[in-house]
Tab-separated table of C-alpha atoms in Angstrom:
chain	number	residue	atom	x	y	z
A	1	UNK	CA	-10.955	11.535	-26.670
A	2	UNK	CA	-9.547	7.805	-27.031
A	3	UNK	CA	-9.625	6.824	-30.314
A	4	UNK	CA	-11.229	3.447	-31.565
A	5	UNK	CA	-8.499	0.176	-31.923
A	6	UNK	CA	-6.859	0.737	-35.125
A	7	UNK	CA	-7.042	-2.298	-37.508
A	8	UNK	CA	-4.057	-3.617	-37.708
A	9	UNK	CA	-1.874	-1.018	-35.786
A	10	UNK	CA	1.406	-1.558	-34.197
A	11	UNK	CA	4.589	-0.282	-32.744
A	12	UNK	CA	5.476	0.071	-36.386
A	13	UNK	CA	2.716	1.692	-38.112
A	14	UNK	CA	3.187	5.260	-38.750
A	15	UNK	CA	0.931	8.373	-37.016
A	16	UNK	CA	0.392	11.867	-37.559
A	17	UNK	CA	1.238	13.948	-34.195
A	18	UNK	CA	-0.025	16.901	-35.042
A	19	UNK	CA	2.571	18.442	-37.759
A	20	UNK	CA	4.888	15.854	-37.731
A	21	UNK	CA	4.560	12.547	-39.353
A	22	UNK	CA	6.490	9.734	-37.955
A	23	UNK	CA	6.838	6.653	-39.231
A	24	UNK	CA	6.710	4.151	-36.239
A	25	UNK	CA	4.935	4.649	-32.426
A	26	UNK	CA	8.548	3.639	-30.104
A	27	UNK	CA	9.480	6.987	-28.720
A	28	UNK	CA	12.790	7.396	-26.976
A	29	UNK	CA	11.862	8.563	-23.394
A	30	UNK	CA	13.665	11.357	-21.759
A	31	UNK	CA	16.527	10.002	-19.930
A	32	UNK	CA	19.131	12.004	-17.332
A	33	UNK	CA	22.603	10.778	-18.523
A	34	UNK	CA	25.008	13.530	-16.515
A	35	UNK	CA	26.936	13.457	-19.874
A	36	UNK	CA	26.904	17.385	-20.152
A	37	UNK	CA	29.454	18.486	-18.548
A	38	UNK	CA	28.945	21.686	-16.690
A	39	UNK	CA	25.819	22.371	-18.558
A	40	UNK	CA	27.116	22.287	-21.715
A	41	UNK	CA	25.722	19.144	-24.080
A	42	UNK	CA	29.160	18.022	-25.331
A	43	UNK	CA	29.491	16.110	-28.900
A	44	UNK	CA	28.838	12.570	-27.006
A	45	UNK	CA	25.509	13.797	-27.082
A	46	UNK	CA	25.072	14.443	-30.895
A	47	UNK	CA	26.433	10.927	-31.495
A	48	UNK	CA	23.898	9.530	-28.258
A	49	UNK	CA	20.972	10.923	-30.172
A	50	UNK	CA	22.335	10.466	-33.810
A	51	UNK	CA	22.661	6.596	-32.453
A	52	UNK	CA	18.887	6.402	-31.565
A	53	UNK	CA	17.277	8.219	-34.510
A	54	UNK	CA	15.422	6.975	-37.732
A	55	UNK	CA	13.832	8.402	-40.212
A	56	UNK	CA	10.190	9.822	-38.873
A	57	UNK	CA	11.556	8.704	-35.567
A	58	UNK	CA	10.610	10.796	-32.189
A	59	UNK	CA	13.239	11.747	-29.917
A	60	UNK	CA	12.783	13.339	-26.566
A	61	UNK	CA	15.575	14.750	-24.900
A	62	UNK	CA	17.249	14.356	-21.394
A	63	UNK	CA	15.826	16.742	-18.767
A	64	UNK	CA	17.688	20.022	-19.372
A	65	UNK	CA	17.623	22.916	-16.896
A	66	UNK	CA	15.290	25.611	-17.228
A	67	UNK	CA	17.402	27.835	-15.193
A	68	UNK	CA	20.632	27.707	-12.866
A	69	UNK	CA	18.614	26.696	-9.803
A	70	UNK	CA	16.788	24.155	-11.299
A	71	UNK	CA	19.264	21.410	-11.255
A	72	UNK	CA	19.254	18.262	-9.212
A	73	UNK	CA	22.034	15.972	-10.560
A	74	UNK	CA	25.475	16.454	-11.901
A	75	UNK	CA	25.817	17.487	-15.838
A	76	UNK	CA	22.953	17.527	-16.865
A	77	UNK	CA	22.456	20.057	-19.796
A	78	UNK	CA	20.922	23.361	-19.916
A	79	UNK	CA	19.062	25.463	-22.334
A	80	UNK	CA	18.841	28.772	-20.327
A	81	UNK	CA	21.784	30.472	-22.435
A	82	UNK	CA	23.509	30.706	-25.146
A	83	UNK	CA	26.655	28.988	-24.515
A	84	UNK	CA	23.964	25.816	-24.174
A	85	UNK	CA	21.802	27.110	-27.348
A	86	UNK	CA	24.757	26.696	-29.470
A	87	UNK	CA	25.841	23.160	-28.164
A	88	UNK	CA	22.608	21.504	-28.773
A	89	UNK	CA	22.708	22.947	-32.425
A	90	UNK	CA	25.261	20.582	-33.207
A	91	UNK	CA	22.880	18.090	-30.987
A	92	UNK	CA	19.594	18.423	-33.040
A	93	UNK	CA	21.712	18.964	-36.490
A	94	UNK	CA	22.532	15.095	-35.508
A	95	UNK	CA	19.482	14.191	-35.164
A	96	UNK	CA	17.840	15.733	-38.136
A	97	UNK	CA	20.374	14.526	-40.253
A	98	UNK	CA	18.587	11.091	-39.527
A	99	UNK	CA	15.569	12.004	-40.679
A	100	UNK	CA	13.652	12.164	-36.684
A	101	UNK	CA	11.955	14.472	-34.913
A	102	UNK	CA	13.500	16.011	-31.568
A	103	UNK	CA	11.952	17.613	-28.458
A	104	UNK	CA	13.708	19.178	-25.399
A	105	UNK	CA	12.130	18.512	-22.473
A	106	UNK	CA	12.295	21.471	-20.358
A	107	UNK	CA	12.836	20.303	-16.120
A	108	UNK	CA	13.070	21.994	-13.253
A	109	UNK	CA	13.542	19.505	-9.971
A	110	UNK	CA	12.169	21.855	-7.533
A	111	UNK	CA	13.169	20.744	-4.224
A	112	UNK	CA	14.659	17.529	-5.738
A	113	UNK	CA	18.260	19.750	-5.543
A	114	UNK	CA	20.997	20.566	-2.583
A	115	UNK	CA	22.523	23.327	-1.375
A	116	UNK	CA	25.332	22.160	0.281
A	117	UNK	CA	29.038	21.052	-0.476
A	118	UNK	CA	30.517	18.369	-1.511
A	119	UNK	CA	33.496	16.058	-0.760
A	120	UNK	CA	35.987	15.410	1.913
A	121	UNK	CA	38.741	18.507	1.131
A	122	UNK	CA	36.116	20.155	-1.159
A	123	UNK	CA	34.141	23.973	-0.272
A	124	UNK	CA	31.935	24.075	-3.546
A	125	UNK	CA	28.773	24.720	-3.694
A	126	UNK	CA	26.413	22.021	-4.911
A	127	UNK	CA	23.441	22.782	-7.738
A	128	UNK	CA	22.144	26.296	-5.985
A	129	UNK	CA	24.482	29.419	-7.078
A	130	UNK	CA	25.054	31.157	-4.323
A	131	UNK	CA	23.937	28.026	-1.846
A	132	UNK	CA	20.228	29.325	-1.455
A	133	UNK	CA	17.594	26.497	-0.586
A	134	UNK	CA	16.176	25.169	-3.392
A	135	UNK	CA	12.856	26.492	-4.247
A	136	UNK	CA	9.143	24.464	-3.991
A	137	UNK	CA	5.999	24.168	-3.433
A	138	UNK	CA	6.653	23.530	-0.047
A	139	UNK	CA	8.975	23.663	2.850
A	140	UNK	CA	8.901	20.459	3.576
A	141	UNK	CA	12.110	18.225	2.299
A	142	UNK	CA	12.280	14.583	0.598
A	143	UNK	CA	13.020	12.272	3.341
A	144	UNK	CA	12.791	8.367	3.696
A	145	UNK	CA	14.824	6.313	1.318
A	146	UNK	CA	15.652	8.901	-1.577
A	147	UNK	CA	19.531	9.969	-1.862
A	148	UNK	CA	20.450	12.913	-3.767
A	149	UNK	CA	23.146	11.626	-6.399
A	150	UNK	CA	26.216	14.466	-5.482
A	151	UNK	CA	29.110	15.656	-8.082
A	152	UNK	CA	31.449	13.328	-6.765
A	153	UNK	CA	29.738	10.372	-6.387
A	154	UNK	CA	28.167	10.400	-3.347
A	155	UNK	CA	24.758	9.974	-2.307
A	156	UNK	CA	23.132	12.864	0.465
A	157	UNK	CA	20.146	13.704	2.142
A	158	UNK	CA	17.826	16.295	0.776
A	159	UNK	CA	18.134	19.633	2.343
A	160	UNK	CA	14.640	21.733	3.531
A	161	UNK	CA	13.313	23.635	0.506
A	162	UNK	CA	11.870	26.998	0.200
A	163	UNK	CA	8.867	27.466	-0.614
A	164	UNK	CA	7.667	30.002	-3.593
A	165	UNK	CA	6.361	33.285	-2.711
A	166	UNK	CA	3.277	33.750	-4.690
A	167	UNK	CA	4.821	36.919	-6.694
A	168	UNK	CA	7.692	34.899	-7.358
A	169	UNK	CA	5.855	32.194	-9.136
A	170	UNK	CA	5.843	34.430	-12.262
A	171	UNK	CA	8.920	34.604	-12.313
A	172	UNK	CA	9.304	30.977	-12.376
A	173	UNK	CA	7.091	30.577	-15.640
A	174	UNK	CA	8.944	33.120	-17.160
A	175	UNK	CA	11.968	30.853	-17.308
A	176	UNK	CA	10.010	28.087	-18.845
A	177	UNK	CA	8.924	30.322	-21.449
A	178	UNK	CA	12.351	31.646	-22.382
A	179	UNK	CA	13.937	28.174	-22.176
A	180	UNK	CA	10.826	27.588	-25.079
A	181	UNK	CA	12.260	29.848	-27.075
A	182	UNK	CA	15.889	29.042	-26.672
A	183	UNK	CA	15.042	25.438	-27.787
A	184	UNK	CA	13.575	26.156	-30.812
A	185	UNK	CA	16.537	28.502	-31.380
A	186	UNK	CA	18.291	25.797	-31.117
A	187	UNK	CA	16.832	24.008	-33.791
A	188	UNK	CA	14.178	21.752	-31.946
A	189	UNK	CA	11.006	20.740	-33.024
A	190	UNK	CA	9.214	21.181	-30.230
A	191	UNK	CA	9.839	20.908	-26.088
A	192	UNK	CA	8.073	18.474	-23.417
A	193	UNK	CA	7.480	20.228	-20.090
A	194	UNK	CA	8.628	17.599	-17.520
A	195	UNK	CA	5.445	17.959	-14.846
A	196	UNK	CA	6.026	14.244	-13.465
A	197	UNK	CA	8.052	12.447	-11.354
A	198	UNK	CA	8.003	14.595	-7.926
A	199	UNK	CA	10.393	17.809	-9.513
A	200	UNK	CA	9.071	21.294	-9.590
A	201	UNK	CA	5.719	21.118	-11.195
A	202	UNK	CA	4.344	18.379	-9.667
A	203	UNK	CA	5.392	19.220	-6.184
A	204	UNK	CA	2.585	21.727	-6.776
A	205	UNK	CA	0.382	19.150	-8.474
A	206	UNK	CA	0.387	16.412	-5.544
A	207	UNK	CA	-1.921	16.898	-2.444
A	208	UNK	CA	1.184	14.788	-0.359
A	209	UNK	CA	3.723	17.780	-0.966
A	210	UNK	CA	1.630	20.982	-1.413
A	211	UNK	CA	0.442	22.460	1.689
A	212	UNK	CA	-0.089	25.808	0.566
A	213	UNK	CA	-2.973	28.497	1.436
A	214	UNK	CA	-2.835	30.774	-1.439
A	215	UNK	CA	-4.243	30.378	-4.622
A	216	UNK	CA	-1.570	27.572	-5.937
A	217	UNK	CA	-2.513	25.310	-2.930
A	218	UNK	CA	-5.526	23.429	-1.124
A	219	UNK	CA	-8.172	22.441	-4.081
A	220	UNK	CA	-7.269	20.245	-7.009
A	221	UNK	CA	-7.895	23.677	-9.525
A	222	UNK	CA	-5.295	25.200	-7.316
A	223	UNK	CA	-2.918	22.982	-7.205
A	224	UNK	CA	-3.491	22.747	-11.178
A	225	UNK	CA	-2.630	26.602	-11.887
A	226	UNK	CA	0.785	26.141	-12.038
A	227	UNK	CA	0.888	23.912	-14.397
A	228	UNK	CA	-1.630	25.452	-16.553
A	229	UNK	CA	0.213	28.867	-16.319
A	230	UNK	CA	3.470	27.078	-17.498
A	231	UNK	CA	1.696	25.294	-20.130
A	232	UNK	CA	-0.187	28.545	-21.433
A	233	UNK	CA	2.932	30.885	-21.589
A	234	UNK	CA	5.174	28.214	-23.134
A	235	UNK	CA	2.544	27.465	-25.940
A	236	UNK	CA	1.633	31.804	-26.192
A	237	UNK	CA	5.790	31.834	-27.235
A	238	UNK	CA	6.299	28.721	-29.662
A	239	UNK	CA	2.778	27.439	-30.486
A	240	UNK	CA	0.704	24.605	-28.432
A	241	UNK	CA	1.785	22.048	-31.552
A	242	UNK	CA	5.183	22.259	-30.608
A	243	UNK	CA	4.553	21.866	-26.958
A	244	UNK	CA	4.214	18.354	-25.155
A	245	UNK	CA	3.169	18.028	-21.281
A	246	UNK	CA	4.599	14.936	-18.918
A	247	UNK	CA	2.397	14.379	-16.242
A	248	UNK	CA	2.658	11.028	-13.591
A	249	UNK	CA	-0.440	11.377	-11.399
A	250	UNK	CA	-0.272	8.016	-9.978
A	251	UNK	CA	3.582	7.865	-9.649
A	252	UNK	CA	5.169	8.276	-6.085
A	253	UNK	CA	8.622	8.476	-7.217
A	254	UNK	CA	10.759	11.423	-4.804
A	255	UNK	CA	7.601	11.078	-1.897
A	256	UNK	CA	5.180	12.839	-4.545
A	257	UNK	CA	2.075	11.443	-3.136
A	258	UNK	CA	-1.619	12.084	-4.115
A	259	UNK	CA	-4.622	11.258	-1.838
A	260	UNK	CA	-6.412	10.644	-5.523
A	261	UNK	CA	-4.395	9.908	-8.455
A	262	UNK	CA	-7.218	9.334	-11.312
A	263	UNK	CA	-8.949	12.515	-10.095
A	264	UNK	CA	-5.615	14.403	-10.308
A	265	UNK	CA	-4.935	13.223	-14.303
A	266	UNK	CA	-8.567	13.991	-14.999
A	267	UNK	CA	-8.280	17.314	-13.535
A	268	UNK	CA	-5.127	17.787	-15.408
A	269	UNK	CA	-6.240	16.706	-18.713
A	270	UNK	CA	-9.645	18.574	-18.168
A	271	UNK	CA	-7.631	21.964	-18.581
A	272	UNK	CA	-5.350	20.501	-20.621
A	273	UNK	CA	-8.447	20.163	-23.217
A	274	UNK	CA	-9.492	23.704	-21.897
A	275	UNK	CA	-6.900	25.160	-23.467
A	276	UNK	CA	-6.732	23.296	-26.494
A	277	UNK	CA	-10.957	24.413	-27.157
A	278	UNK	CA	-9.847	28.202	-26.536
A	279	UNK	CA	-6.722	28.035	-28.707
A	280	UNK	CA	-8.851	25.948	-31.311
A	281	UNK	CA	-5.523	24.074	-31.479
A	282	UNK	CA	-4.232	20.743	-29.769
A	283	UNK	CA	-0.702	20.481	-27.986
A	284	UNK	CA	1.658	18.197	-29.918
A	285	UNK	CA	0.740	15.200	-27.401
A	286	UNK	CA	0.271	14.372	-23.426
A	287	UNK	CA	2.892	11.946	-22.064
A	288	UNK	CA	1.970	9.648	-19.036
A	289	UNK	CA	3.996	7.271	-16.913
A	290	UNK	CA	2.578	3.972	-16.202
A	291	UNK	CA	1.867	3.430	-12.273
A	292	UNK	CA	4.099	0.371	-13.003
A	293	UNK	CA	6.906	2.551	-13.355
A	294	UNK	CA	7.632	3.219	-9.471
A	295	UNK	CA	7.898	-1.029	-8.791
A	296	UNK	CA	10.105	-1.515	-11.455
A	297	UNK	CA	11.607	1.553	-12.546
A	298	UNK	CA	14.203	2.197	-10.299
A	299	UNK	CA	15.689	-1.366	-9.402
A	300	UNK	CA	15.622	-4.582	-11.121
A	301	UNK	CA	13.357	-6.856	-8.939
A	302	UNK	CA	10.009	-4.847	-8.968
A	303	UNK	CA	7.233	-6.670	-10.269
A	304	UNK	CA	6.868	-6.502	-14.121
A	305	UNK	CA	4.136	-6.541	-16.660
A	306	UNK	CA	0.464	-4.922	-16.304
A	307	UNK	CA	-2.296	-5.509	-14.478
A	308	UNK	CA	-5.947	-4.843	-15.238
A	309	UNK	CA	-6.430	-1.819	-12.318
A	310	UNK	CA	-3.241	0.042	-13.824
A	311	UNK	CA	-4.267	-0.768	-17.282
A	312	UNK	CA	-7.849	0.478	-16.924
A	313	UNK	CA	-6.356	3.554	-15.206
A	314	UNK	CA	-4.242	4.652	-18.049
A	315	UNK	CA	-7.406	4.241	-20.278
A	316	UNK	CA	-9.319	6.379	-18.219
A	317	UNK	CA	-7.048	9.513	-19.010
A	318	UNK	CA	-6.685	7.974	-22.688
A	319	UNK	CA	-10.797	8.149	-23.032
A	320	UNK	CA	-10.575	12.083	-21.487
A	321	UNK	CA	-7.443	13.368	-22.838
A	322	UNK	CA	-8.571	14.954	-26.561
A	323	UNK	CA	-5.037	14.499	-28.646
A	324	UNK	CA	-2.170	12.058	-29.114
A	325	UNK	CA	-1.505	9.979	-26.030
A	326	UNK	CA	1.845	8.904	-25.253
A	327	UNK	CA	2.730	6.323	-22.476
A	328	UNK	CA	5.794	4.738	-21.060
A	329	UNK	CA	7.110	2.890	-17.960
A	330	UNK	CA	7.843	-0.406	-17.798
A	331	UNK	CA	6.748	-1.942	-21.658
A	332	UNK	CA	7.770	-4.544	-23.408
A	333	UNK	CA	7.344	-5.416	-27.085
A	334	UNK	CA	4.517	-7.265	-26.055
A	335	UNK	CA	2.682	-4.711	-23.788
A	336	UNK	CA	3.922	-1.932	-26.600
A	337	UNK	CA	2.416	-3.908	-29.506
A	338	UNK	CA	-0.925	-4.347	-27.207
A	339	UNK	CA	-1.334	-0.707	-26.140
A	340	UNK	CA	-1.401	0.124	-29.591
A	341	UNK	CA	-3.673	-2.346	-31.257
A	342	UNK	CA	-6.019	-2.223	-28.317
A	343	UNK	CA	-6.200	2.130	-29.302
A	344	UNK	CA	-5.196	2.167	-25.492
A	345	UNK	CA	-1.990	4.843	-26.655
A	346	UNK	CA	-0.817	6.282	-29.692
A	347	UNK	CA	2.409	5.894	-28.865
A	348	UNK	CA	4.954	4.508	-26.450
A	349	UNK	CA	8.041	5.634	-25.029
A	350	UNK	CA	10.802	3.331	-24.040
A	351	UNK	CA	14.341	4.115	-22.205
A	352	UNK	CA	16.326	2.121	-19.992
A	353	UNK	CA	16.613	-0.640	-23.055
A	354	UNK	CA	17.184	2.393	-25.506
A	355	UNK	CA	20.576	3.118	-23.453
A	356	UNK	CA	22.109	0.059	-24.588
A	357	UNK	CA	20.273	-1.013	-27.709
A	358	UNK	CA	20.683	2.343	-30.239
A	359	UNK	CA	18.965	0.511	-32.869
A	360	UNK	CA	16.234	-0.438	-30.487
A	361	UNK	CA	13.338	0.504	-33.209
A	362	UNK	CA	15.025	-2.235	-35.358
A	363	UNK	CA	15.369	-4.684	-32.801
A	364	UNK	CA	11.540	-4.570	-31.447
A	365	UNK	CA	10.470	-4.891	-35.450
A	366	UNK	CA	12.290	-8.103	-35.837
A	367	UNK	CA	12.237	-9.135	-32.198
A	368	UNK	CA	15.647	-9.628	-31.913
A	369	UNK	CA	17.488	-10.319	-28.574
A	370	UNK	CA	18.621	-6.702	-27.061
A	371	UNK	CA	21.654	-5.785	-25.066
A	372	UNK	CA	21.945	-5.913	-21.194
A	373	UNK	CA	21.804	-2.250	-19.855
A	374	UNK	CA	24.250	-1.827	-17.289
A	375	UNK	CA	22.997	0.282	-14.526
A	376	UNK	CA	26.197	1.476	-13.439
A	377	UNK	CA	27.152	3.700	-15.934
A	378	UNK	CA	23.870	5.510	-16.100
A	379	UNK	CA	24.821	8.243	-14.263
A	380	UNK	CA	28.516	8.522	-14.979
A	381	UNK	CA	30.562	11.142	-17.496
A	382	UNK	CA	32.242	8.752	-19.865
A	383	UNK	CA	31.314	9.656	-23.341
A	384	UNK	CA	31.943	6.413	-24.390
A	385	UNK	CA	31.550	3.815	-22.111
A	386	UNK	CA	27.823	3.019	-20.854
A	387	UNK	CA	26.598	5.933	-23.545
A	388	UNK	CA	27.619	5.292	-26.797
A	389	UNK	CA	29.641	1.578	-26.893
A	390	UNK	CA	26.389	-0.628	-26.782
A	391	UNK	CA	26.366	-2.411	-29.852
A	392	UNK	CA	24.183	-2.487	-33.135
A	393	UNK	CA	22.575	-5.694	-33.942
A	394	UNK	CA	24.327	-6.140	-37.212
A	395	UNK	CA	27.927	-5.768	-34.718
A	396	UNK	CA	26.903	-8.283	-32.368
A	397	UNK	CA	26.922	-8.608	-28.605
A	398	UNK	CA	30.308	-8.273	-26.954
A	399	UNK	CA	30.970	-9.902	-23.731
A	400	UNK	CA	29.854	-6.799	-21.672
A	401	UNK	CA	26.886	-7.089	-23.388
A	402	UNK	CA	25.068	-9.967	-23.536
A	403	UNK	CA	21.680	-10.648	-25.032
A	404	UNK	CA	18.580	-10.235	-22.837
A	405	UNK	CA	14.800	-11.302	-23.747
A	406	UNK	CA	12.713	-8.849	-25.576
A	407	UNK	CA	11.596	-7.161	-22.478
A	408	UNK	CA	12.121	-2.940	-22.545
């Protein structure tokens, strides 16, 4: 249930989410950075996170791979065994040492993944061991504009999926469960379970990718069980306050299409707050992307700012959802400081501008000019360049990164 504007709450004021007390509302959102390489979060990735922490800060982590198959983009971490467990020790020891709070966020990208091989004198199998489809809701592949990003640089088509036998869906949870558990052996506080953006879990949510007859498919409660399975055995193994849920109901991003958006979030959150009455405990938060997110998200001419449908959306699942309410996509200081004091969020997650300004917390309190991401090196394996060279505002901007406005 949305809570009543705060006097005098901003970006900067702290909250109590759940167990954990933070001391300011700017979230770093979970952000692929292909920085692991072969699975295994390297010690770029301690400094990365070290970089963006403060004391009662919240950190949530790069999408890391539930299992082997669940992969969609080159080294990106994984938390599925212990060779990866260890790593991100050294990861969230980093972290802590700052004082913050740090989640894993737990992906699988579904039929967001490729089979095939890869480059011009090359025979290796790409993201599927063993070069099996990758597995869905569906059998129906991503087509249109969307590129798969390969190993070596190249961009491919996405390859038919397979869809899920029903007595394999089980199976499925279980992984999400375990990869629960190897988190918090790993030291984190918690895990997000990544059920936006068109990967696994919401190929099952959206009406425009599931086609299925049995009982995950056809009504809105179907299409919810998945989700609701996942979130209910990953809660059963760590406890619901260490568990966050990502959801992007109105979000088209990789063709995941809905015939009815703020009836899918509603039915969402509905069980969502099922579960939380029957446990007689809350989840650590629910994390939604702004509908803005798919215009400017993924290039740097989509239209910017909010606008009173989307706004009055996102306050429609505020009002229903019954916990803390995170948002993100597309904010600026502005829009951040806004969604707060209006009690439209609790708190808000930011990330392309927390690539290249580490001491972006800092910046947005004194509204000071921020580095120029550089979209380029998103994706890349440099430790260094792109990942952790963006300067702090007490070092100055160097020429390859000039100051931008105060938009995130």
């Amino acid at each position: 249930m949305a809570k009543s504007p705060a006097d005098g709450a901003t970006l900067f004021s702290p909250f109590r989410m759940g167990k954990f007390q933070l001391s300011h509302r700017v979230v770093l959102a979970p952000m692929t950075r292909c920085r692991a390489i072969n699975g295994i979060p390297q010690p770029a990735l301690a400094e990365y996170y070290s970089q963006r922490s403060t004391n009662g800060g919240f950190l949530i982590t790069e999408g890391t791979m539930i299992s082997p198959t669940s992969a969609g983009f080159p080294h990106v971490p994984g938390i599925y065994n212990g060779e990866q467990v260890e790593a991100w020790k050294k990861v969230v020891q980093a972290a802590h040492a700052k004082g913050a709070i740090i989640f894993c966020q737990l992906w699988h990208v579904g039929r967001a993944s490729h089979e095939g091989f890869f480059g011009k004198n090359e025979s290796k199998l790409v993201y599927q061991p063993g070069g099996g489809a990758p597995i869905s809701s569906t059998n129906k592949p991503i087509k249109g504009r969307w590129r798969i990003l390969m190993p070596d640089g190249s961009n491919a088509r996405y390859p038919v999926p397979r869809a899920l036998k029903t007595s394999e869906i089980p199976e499925v949870v279980g992984h999400y469960r375990q990869a629960a558990l190897n988190a918090i052996s790993a030291g984190f506080d918690g895990i997000e379970i990544h059920g936006a953006h068109g990967y696994l879990i919401d190929q099952f949510l959206k009406d425009g990718i599931n086609d299925r007859t049995d009982e995950y498919g056809g009504s809105v409660s179907n299409r919810c069980k998945f989700l609701v399975e996942v979130v209910h055995a990953v809660a059963a193994a760590i406890g619901p306050d260490r568990v966050g849920v990502r959801v992007s109901p109105a979000i088209d991003h990789l063709e995941a299409r809905d015939s009815n958006p703020r009836g899918l979030g509603l039915a969402v959150i509905e069980r969502l707050n099922n579960l939380q009455f029957d446990w007689g405990a809350k989840l650590a938060y629910l994390h939604v992307t702004q509908p803005r997110y798919t215009a400017y998200g993924q290039t740097e001419s989509g239209r910017q700012g909010s606008e009173e449908e989307e706004a009055e959306l996102m306050r429609t699942w505020r009002r229903a959802y019954h916990g803390t309410f995170i948002c993100s996509g597309g904010f600026t200081r502005e829009l951040g400081m806004d969604a707060v004091a209006g009690g439209d969020t609790d708190l808000v997650s930011y990330g392309r501008y927390f690539i290249s300004n580490p001491d972006l917390v800092l910046r947005l309190k004194d509204n000071a000019p921020l580095n120029r991401y550089v979209r380029a090196f998103f994706y890349t394996h440099d430790p260094v360049k792109g990942y952790t060279d963006y300067p702090f505002l007490n070092e100055g901007s160097d020429k390859k990164h000039q100051p931008l406005s105060s938009r995130l």
